[in-house]
Coordinates of C-alpha atoms in Angstrom, one line a residue:
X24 CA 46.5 -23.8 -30.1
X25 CA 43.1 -26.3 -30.4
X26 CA 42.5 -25.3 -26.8
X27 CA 43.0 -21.9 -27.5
X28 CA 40.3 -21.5 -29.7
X29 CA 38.0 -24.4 -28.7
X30 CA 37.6 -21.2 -25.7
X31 CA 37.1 -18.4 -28.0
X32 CA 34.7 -20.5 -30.1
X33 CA 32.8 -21.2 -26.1
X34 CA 33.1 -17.3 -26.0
X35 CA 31.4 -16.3 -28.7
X36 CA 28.4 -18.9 -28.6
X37 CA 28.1 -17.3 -24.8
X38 CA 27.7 -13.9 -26.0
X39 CA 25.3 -14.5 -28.4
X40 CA 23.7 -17.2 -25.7
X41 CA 20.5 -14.7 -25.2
X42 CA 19.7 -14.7 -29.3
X43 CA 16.9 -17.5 -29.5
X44 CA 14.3 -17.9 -31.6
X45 CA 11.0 -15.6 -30.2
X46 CA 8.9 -18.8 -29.5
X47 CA 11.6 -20.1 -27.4
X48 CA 11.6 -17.3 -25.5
X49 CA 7.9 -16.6 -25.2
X50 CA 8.1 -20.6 -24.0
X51 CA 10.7 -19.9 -21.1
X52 CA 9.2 -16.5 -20.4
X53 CA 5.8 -18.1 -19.6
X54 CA 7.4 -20.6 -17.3
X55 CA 9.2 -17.6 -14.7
X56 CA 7.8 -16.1 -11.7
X57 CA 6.1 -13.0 -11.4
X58 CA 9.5 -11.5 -10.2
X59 CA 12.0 -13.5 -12.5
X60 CA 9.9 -12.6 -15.4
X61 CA 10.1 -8.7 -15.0
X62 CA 13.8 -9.3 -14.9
X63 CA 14.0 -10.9 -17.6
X64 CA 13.3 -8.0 -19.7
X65 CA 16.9 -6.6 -19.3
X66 CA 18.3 -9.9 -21.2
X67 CA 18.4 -8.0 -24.3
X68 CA 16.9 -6.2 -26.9
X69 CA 15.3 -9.4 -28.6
X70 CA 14.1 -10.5 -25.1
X71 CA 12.8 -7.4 -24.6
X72 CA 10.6 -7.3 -27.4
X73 CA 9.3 -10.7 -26.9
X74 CA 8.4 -9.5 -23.2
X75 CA 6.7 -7.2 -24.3
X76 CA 4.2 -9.4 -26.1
X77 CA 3.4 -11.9 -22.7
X78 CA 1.6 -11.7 -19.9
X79 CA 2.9 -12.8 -16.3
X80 CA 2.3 -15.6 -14.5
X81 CA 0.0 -13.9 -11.9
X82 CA 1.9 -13.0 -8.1
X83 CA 0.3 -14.2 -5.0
X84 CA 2.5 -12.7 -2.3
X85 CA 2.8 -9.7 -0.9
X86 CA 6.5 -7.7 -1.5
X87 CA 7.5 -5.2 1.3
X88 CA 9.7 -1.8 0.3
X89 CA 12.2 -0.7 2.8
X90 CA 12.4 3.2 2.9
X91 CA 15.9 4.9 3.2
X92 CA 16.9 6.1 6.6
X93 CA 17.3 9.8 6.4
X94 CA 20.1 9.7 7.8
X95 CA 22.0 7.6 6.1
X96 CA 24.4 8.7 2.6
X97 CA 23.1 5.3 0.9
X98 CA 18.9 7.4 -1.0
X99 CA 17.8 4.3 -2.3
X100 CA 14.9 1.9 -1.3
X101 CA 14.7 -1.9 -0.7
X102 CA 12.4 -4.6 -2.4
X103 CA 11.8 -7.8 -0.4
X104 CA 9.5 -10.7 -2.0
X105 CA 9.2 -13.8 0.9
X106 CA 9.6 -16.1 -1.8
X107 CA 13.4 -15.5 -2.3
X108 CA 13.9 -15.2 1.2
X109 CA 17.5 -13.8 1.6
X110 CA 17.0 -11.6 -1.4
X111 CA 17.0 -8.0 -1.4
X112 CA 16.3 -5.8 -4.6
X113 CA 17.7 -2.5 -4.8
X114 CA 15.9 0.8 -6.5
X115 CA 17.2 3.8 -7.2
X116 CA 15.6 7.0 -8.0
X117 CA 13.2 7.2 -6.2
X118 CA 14.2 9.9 -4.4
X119 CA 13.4 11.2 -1.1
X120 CA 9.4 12.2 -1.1
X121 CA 7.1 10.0 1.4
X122 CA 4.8 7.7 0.2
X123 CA 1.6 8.0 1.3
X124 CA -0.4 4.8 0.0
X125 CA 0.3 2.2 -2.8
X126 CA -2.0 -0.3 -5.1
X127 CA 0.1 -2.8 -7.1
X128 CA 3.6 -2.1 -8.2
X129 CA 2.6 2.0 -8.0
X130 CA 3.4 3.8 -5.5
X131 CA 1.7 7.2 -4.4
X132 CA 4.2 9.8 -3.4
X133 CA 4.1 13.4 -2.2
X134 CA 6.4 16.5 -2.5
X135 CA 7.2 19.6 -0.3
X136 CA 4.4 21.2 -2.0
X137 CA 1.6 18.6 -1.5
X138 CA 1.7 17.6 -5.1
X139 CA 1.2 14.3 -5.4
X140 CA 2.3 11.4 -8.1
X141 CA 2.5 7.8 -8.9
X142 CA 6.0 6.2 -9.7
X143 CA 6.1 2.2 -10.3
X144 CA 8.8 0.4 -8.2
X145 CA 9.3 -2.6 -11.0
X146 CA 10.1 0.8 -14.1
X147 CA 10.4 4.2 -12.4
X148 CA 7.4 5.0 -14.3
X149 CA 5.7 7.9 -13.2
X150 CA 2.5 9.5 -13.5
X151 CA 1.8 13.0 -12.2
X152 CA -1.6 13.8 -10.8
X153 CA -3.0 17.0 -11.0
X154 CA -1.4 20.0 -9.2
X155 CA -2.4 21.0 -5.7
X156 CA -0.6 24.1 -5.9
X157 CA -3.5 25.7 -8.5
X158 CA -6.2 24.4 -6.0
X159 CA -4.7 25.1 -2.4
X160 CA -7.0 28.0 -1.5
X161 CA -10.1 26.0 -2.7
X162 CA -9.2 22.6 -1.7
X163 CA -8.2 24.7 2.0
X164 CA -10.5 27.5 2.1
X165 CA -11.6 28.1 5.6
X166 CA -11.0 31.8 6.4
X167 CA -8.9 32.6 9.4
X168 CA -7.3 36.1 11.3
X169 CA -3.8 36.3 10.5
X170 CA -1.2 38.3 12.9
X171 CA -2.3 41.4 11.3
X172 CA -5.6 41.1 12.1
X173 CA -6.9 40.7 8.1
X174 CA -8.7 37.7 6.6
X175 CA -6.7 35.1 5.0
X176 CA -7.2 31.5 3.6
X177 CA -5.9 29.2 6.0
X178 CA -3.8 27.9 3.3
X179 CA -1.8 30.8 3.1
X180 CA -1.9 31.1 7.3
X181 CA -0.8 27.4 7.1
X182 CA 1.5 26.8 3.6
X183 CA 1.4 23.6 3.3
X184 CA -0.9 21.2 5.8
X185 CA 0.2 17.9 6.4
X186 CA -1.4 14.7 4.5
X187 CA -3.8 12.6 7.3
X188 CA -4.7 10.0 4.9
X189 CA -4.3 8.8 1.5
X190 CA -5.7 5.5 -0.8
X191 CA -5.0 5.0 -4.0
X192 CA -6.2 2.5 -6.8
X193 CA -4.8 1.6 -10.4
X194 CA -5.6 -0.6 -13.2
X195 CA -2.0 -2.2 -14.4
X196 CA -3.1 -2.4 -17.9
X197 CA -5.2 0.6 -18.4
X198 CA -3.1 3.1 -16.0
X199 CA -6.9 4.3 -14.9
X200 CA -6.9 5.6 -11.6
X201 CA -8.4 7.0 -8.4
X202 CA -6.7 8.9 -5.3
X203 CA -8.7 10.5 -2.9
X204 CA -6.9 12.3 0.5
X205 CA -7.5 13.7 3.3
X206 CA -5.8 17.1 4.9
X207 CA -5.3 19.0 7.8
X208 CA -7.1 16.6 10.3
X209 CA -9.6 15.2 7.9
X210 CA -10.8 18.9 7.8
X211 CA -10.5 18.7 4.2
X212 CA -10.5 15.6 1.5
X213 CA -10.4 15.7 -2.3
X214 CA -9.9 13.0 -4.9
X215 CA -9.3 13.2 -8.8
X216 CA -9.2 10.3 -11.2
X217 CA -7.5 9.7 -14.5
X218 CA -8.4 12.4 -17.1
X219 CA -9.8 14.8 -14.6
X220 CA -8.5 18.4 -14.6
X221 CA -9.1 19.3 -10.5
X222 CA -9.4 17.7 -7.5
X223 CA -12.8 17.1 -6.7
X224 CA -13.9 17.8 -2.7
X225 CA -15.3 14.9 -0.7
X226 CA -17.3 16.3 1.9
X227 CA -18.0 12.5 3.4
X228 CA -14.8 12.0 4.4
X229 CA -14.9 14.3 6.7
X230 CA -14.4 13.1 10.6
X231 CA -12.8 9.5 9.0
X232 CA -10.8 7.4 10.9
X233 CA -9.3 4.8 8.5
X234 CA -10.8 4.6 4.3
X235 CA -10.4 2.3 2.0
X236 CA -10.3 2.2 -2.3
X237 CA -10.9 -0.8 -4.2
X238 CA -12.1 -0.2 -8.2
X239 CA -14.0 3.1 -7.5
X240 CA -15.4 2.7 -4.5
X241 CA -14.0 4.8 -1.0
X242 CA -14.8 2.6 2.1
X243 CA -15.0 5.1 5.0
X244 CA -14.9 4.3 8.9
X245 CA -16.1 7.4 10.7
X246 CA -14.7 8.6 14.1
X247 CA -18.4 7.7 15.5
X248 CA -18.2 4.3 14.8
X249 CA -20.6 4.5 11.5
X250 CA -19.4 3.1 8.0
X251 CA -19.9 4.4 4.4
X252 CA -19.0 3.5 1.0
X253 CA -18.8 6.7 -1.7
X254 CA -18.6 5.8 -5.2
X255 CA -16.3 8.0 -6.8
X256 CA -17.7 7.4 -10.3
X257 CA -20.2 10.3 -10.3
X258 CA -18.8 13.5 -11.1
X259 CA -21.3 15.9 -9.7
X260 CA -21.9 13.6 -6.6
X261 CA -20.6 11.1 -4.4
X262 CA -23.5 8.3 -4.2
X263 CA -23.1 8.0 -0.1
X264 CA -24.6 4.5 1.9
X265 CA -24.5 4.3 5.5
X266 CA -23.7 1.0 6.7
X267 CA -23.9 -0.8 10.4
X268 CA -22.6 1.3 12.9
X269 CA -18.7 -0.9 14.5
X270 CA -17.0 0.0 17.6
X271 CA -13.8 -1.7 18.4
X272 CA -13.5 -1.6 22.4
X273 CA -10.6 -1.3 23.8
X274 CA -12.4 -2.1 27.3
X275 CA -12.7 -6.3 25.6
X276 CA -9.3 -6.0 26.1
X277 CA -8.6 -3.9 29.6
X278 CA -10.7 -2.1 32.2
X279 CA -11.2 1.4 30.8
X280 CA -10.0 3.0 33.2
X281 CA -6.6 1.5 32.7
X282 CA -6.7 1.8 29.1
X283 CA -4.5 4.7 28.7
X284 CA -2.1 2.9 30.8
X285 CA -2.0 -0.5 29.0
X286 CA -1.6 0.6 25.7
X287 CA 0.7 3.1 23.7
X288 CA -1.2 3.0 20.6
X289 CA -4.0 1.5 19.1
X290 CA -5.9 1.7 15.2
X291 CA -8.9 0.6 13.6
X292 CA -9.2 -0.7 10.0
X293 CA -11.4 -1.4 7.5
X294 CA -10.7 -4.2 5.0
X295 CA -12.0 -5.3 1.8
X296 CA -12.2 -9.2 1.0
X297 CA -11.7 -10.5 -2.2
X298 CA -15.3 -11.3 -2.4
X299 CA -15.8 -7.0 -1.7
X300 CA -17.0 -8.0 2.1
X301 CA -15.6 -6.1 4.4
X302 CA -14.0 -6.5 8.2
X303 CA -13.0 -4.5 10.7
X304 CA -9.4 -5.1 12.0
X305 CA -8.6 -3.6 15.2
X306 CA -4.6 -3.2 16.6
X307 CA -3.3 -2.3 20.0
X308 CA 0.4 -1.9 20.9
X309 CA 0.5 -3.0 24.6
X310 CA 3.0 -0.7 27.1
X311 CA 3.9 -3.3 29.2
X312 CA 5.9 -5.4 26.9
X313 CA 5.5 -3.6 23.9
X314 CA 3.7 -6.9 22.2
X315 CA 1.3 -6.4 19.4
X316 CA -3.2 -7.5 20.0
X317 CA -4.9 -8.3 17.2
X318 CA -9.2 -8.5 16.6
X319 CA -10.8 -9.1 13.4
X320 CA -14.6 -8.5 13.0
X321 CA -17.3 -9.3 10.7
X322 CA -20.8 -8.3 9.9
X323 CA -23.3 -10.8 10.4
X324 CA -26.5 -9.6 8.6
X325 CA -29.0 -11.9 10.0
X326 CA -28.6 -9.8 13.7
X327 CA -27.3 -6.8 12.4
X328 CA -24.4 -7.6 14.5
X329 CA -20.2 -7.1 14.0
X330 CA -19.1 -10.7 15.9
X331 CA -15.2 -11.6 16.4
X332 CA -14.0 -14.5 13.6
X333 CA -10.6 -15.8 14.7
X334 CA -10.6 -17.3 10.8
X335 CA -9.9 -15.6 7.7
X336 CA -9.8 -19.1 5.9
X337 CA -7.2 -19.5 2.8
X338 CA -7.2 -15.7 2.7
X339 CA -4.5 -12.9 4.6
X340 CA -4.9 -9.0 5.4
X341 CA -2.5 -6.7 4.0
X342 CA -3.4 -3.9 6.8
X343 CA -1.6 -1.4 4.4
X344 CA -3.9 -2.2 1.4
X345 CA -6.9 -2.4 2.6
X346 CA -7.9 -5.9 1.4
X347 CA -7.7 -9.5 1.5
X348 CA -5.4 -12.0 -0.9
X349 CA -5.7 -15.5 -1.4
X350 CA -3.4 -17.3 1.1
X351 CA -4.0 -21.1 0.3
X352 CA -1.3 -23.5 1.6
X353 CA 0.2 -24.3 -1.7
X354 CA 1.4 -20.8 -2.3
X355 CA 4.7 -20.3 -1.0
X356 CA 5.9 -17.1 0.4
X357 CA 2.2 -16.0 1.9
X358 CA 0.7 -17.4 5.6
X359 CA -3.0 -18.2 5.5
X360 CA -5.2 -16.9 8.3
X361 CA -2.5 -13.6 9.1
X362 CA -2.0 -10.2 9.2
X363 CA 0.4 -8.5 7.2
X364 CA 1.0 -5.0 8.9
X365 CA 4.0 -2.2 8.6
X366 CA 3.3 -0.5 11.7
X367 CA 1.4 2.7 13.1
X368 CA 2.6 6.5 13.5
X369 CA 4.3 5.5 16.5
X370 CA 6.0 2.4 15.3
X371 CA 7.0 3.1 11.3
X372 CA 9.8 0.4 11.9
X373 CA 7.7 -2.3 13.3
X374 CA 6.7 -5.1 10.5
X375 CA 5.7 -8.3 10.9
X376 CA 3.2 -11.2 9.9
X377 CA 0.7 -11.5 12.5
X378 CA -0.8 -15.3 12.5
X379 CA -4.6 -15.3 14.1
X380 CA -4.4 -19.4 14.5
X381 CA -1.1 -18.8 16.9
X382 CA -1.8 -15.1 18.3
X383 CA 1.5 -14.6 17.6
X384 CA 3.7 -12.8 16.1
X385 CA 6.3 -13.7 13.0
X386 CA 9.0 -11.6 12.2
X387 CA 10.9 -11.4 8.9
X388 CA 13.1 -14.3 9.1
X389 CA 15.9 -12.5 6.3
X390 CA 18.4 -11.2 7.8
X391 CA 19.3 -9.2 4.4
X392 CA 16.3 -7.1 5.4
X393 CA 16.0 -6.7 9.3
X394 CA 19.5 -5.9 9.4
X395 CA 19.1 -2.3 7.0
X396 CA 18.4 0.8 8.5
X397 CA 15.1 2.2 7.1
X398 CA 12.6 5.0 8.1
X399 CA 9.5 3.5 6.8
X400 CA 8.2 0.2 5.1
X401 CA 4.7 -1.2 3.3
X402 CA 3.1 -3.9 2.0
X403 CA 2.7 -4.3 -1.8
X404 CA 0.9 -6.6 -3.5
X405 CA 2.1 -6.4 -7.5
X406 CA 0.0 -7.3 -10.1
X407 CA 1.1 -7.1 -13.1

């Protein structure tokens, strides 16, 4: 009988285990990880609250999200963090619209109908932008014959044209935010910002080959080679610099005329550095054996000249961001001196960490992750 309820007494002190005093909570909360602390939230209502009041220890790795295979009954996404290795986070709801950029724990995400909106992976919070549907035949307003031989937009020739590119940026706190996109072959680009009531048309981005978005600023590499930086904060106009023309050669790599044959697909990117420097990244995908080249490039202002740097020092590239993180040796979970890339049109399921000291290339080393079917993944880099 003693025994009997020496247990239920061990019962109910474990179901009321999570009812501590709020400093002693705030004092383990502060102690968690960036991931164990969001967690921790679910505890219960008392830790809630007190969660609530603290701030996060900051996160210095990158987290990737697996997309759900199409095909597959199972609609919900993955979350990998490096720093728990064979753990694998499961979310749910986020149905089955592409994303088309992220910034943080937000994801930007698109509809049938082009309207876009940003969810966050850690709450399922969402924020919906402002409609494209009210704007499609101003936002897409070249005039075209249609079968009948009368003048239409070519939105309503078209429906729906497809997304080319997208950036997005977010304050964690504040839930500001800027999105700016590009349409129908970079014929068409628009961004609107928190508060605003239409998208706004960006003629500059016209003829872009890869942009980038940190705070307010679009970084744009042009088709041509040239470079420009639009700051988005001016209503009525887009404050436009030219910058040193780049040119990533294929030919450094190969004889030109054997270029088409070498390589099945190739990309270059601009990237922002924590210190708001930027490089040029350039990727090729060889034919051969289907193995993955690397450059990086940086502008060195006394010639005027982009040279090659094989050192990106304690930072690494998230090629999906747009930017540089701090990498330094005591952070486990991140590799100094690498590339973290998800992949081009061609090769969605392709990710990897490419290291610039080794040339090589490291794959995910959890199984929990490489062996789930997925039709897409990025690179995140939570905040807060």
């Amino acid at each position: 009988m003693a025994l009997v309820h020496k247990r239920q007494s061990l019962n109910s002190r474990g179901r009321d285990w999570s009812e501590l005093p709020d400093d002693v909570i705030r004092m383990v909360l502060g102690r968690l990880r960036f991931s164990d602390f969001h967690r921790a939230r679910a505890v219960c209502s008392a830790w809630y609250r007190v969660w609530g009041e603290c701030v996060p220890k900051p996160n210095q790795v990158p987290w990737l999200i697996l997309f759900p295979d199409p095909a597959q009954t199972r609609r919900s996404c993955m979350l990998y963090n490096p720093q728990e290795e064979e753990n694998v986070y499961t979310i749910q709801d986020l149905g089955v619209d592409p994303c088309l950029a992220s910034c943080g724990t937000w994801l930007l995400m698109s509809d049938p109908r082009l309207n876009l909106y940003l969810v966050n992976v850690l709450n399922l919070e969402r924020i919906n932008l402002v409609a494209i549907e009210s704007q499609r035949d101003q936002l897409f307003s070249a005039l075209v014959l249609d079968r009948k031989g009368h003048f239409a937009s070519k939105a309503e020739m078209m429906g729906y044209p497809s997304t080319d590119k997208a950036v997005v940026w977010i304050d964690e706190k504040t839930k500001d935010y800027v999105v700016a996109c590009s349409w129908d072959g970079d014929k068409h680009a628009a961004f609107c910002k928190k508060g605003d009531c239409e998208w706004r048309p960006i003629p500059s981005l016209l003829g872009c080959s890869d942009i980038a978005l940190k705070d307010h600023k679009l970084y744009i590499y042009y088709e041509d080679g040239s470079i420009g930086i639009s700051d988005l904060k001016f209503v009525t106009k887009t404050a436009h610099v030219q910058l040193y023309p780049f040119r990533f050669h294929l030919g450094s790599l190969s004889p030109y005329e054997t270029i088409w044959a070498d390589y099945l697909d190739w990309k270059t990117n601009i990237v922002i550095t924590i210190s708001g420097d930027f490089l040029m990244v350039g990727s090729v995908l060889k034919r051969r054996d289907l193995s993955w080249l690397f450059r990086v490039y940086k502008f060195n202002s006394a010639n005027n000249e982009w040279e090659e740097t094989v050192s990106l020092g304690d930072q690494a590239v998230i090629l999906d961001l747009g930017i540089t993180v701090q990498a330094s040796s005591d952070i486990q979970g991140i590799t100094r001196n690498s590339i973290y890339f998800s992949g081009l049109p061609s090769s969605q399921k392709d990710v990897f960490v490419f290291n610039l000291s080794s040339q090589k290339v490291q794959r995910l080393s959890s199984s929990s992750v490489s062996s789930r079917p997925f039709s897409n993944a990025r690179w995140l880099f939570p905040t807060s």
